[in-house]
PDB file of C-alpha atoms in Angstrom:
ATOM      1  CA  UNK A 208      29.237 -24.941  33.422  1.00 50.00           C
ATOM      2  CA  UNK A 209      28.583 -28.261  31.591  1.00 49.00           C
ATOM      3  CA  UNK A 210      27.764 -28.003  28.197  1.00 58.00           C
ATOM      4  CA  UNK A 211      26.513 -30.964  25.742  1.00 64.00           C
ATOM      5  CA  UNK A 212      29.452 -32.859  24.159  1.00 67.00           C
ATOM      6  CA  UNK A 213      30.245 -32.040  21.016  1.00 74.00           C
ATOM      7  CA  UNK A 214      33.013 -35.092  20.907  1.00 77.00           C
ATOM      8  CA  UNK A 215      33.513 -34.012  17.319  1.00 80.00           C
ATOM      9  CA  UNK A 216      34.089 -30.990  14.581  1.00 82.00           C
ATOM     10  CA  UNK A 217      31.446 -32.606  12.578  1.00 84.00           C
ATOM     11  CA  UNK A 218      28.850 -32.689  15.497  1.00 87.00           C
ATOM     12  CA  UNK A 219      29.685 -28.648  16.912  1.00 90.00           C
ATOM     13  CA  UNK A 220      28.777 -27.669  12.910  1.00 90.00           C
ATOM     14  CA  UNK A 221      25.849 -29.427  13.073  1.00 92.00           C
ATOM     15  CA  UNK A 222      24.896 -28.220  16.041  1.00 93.00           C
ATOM     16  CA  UNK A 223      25.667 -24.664  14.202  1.00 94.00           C
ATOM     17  CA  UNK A 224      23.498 -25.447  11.422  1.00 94.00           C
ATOM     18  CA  UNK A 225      20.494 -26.184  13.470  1.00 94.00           C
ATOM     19  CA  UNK A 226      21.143 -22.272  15.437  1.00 95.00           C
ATOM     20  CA  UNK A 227      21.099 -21.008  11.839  1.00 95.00           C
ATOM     21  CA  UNK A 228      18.370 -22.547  11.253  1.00 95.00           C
ATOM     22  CA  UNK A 229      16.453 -21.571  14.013  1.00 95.00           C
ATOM     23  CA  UNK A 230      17.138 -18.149  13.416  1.00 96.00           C
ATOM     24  CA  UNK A 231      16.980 -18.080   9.438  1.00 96.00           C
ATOM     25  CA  UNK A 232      20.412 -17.694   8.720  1.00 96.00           C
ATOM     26  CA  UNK A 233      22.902 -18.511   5.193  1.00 96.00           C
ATOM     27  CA  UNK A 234      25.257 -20.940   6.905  1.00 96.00           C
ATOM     28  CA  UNK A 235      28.803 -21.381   4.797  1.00 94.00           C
ATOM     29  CA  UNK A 236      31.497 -24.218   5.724  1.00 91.00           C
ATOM     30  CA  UNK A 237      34.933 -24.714   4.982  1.00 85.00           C
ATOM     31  CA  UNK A 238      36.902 -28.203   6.348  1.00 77.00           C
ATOM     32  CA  UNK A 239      40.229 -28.708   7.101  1.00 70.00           C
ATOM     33  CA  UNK A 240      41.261 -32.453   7.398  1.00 58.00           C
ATOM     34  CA  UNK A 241      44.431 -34.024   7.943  1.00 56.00           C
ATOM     35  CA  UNK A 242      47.711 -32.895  10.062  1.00 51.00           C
ATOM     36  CA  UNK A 243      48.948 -30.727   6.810  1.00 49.00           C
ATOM     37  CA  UNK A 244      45.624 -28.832   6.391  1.00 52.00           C
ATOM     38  CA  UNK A 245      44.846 -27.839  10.265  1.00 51.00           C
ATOM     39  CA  UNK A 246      46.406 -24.487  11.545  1.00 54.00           C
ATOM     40  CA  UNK A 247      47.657 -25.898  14.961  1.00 49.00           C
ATOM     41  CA  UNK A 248      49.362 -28.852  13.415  1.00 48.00           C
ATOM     42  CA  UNK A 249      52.615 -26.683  12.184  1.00 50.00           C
ATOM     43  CA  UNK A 250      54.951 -29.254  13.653  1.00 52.00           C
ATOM     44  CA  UNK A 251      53.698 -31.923  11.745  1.00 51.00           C
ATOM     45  CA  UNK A 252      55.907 -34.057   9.534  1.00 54.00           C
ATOM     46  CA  UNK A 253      55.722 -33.125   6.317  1.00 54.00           C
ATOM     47  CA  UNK A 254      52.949 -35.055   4.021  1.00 53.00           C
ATOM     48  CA  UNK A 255      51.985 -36.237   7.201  1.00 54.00           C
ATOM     49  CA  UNK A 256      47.965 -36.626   7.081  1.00 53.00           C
ATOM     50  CA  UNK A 257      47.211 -38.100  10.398  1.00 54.00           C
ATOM     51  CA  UNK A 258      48.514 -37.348  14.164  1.00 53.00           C
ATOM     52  CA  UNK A 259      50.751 -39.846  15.428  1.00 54.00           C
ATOM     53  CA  UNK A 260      48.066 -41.427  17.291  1.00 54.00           C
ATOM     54  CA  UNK A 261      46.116 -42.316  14.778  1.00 52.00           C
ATOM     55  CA  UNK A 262      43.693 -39.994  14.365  1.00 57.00           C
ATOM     56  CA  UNK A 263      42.515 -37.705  11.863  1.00 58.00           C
ATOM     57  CA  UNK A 264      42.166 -33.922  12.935  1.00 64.00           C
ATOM     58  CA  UNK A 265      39.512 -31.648  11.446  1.00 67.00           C
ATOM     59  CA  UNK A 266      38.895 -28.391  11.857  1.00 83.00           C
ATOM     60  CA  UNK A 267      35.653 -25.943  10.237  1.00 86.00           C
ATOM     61  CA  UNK A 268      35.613 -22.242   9.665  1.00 90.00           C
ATOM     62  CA  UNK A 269      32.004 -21.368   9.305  1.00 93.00           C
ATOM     63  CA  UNK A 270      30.349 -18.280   8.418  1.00 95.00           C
ATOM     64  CA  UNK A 271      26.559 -17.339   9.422  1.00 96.00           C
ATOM     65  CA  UNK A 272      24.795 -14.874   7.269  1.00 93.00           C
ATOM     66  CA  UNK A 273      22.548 -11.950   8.596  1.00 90.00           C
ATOM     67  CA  UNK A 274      23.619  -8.987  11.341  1.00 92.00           C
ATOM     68  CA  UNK A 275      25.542  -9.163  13.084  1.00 95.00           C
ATOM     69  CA  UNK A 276      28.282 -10.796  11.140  1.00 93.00           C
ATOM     70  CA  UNK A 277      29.211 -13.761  12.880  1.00 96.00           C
ATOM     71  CA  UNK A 278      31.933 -16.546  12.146  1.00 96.00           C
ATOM     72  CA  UNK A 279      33.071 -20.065  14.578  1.00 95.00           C
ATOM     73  CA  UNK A 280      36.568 -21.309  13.991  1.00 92.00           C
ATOM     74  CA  UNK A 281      36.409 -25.231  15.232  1.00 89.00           C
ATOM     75  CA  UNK A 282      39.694 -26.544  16.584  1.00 85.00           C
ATOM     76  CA  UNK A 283      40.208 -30.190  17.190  1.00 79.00           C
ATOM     77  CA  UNK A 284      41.236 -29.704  20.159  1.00 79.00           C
ATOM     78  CA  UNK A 285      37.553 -29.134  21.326  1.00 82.00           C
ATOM     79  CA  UNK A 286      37.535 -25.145  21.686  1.00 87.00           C
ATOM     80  CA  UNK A 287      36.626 -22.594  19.310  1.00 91.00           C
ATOM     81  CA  UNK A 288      37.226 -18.915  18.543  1.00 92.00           C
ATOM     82  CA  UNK A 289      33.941 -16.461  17.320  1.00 96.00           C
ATOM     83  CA  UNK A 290      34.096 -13.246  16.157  1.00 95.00           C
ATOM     84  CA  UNK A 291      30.722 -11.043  16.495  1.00 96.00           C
ATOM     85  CA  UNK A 292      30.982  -7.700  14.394  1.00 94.00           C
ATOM     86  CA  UNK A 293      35.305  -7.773  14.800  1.00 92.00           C
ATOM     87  CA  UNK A 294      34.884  -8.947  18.327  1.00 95.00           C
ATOM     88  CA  UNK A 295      37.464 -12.059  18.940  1.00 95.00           C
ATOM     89  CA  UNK A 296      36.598 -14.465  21.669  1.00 96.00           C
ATOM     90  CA  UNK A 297      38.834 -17.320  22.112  1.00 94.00           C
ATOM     91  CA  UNK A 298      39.073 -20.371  23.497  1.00 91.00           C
ATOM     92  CA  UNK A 299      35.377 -20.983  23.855  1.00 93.00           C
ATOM     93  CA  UNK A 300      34.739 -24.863  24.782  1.00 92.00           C
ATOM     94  CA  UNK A 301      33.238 -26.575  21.592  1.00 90.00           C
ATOM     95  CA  UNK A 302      30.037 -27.541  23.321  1.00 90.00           C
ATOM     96  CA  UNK A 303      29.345 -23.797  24.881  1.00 93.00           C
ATOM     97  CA  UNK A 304      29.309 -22.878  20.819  1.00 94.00           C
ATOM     98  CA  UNK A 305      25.428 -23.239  19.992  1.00 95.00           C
ATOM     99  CA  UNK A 306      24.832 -21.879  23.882  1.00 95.00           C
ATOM    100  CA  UNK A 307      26.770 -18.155  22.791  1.00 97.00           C
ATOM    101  CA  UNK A 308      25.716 -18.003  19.429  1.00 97.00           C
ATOM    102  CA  UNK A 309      21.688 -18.375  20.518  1.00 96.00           C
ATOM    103  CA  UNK A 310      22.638 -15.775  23.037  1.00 96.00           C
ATOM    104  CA  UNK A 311      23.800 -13.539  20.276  1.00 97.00           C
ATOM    105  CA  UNK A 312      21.038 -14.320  17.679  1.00 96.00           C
ATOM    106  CA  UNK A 313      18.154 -13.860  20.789  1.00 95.00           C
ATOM    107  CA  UNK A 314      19.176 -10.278  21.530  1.00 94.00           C
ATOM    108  CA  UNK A 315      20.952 -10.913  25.054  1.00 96.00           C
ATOM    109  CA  UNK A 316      24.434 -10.171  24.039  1.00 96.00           C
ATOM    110  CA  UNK A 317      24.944  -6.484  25.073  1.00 96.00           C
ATOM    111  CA  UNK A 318      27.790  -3.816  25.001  1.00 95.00           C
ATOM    112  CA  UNK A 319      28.830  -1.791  28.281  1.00 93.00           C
ATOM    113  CA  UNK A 320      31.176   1.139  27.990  1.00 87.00           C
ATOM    114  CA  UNK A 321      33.517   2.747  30.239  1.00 78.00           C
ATOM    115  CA  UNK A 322      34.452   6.108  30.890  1.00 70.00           C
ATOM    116  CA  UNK A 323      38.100   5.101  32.807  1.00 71.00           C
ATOM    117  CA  UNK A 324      39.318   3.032  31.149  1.00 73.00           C
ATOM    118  CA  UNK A 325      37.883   4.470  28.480  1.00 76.00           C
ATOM    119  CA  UNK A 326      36.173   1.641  26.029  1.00 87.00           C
ATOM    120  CA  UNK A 327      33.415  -0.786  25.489  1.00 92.00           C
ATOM    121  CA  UNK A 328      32.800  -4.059  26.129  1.00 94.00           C
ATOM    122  CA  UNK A 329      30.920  -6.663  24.579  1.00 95.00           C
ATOM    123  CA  UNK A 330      29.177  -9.127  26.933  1.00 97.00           C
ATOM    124  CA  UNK A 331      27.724 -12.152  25.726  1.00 97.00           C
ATOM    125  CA  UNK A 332      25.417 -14.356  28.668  1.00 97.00           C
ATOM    126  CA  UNK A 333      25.353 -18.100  28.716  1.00 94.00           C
ATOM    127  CA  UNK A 334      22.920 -20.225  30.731  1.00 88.00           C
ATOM    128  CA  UNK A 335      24.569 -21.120  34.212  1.00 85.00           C
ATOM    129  CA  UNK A 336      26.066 -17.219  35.143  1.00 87.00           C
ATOM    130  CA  UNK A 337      28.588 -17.992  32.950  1.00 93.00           C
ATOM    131  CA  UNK A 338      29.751 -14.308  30.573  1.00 96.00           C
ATOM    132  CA  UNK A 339      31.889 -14.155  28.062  1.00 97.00           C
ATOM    133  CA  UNK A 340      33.289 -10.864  27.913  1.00 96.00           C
ATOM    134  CA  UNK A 341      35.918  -9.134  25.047  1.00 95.00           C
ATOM    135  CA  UNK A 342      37.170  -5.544  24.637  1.00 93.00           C
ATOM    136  CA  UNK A 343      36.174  -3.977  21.680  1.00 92.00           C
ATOM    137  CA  UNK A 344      38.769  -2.239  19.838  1.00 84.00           C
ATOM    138  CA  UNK A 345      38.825   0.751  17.606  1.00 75.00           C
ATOM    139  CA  UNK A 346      37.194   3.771  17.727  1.00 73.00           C
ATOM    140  CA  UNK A 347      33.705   3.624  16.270  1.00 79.00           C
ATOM    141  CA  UNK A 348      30.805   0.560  16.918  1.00 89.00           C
ATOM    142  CA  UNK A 349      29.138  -0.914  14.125  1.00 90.00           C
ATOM    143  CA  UNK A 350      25.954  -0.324  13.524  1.00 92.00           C
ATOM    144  CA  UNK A 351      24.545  -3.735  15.652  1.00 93.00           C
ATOM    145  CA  UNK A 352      27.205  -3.567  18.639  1.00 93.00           C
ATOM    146  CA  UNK A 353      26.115   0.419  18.934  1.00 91.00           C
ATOM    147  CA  UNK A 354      22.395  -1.100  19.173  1.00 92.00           C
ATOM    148  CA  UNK A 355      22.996  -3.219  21.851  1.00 92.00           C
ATOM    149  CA  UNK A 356      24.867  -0.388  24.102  1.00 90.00           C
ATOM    150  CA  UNK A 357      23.710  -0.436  27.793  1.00 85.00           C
TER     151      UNK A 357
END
């Protein structure tokens, strides 16, 4: 599936902000710019601020208010992991970000469980048949993920 480009950090969080506030949420954003600040720039020179190319990485950790508890972790290499409720998905493409989190704020995410294996799965629909699916672990649900059991 082909999502909108989101060629920049900058651009996915705004495109966050407008989900948030489509759906009436607190929205809170932290930046990390520069090669020292970014968590997959470890083997940067030290002091080093910019990539050798050039360029300036930034990455955003933002938070959304409201249930289920939700937070986006923007790489700059254009993917992102989210969490729903504990639930890690990673590697989501920057520009399927606004697509999943509308998905989760609309009421179409759902969770499937399993007698063998024994478990439960949280499913989360994008436009185009395209799922995201991630195991949840632990024992109990929260109170949201148990309300969206199928």
């Amino acid at each position: 599936m082909t999502y909108p480009s989101l060629p920049t950090t900058e651009s996915a969080v705004a495109a966050i902000r407008a989900v948030a506030a489509e759906y009436r949420l607190a929205v809170a954003v932290t930046d990390d710019i520069g090669a020292d600040q970014t968590s997959r720039r470890s083997s940067a020179p030290l002091f080093a601020v910019a990539d050798p190319d050039g360029s300036l990485p930034h990455e955003a950790f933002v938070e959304l208010g409201g249930s289920p508890a939700v937070t986006v972790r923007l790489f700059s290499d254009d993917d992102a992991t989210i969490t729903v409720d504990g639930v890690e998905f990673h590697d989501v493409p920057r520009g399927a970000v606004p697509a999943f989190l509308t998905s989760v704020y609309s009421g179409l995410a759902f969770v499937q469980g399993r007698f063998f294996p024994p478990g439960y799965r949280l499913y989360v629909p994008l436009p185009g048949d395209e799922t995201y699916k991630e195991r949840i672990l632990g024992v109990s649900l929260t109170p949201w993920l148990s309300g969206r059991v199928r």
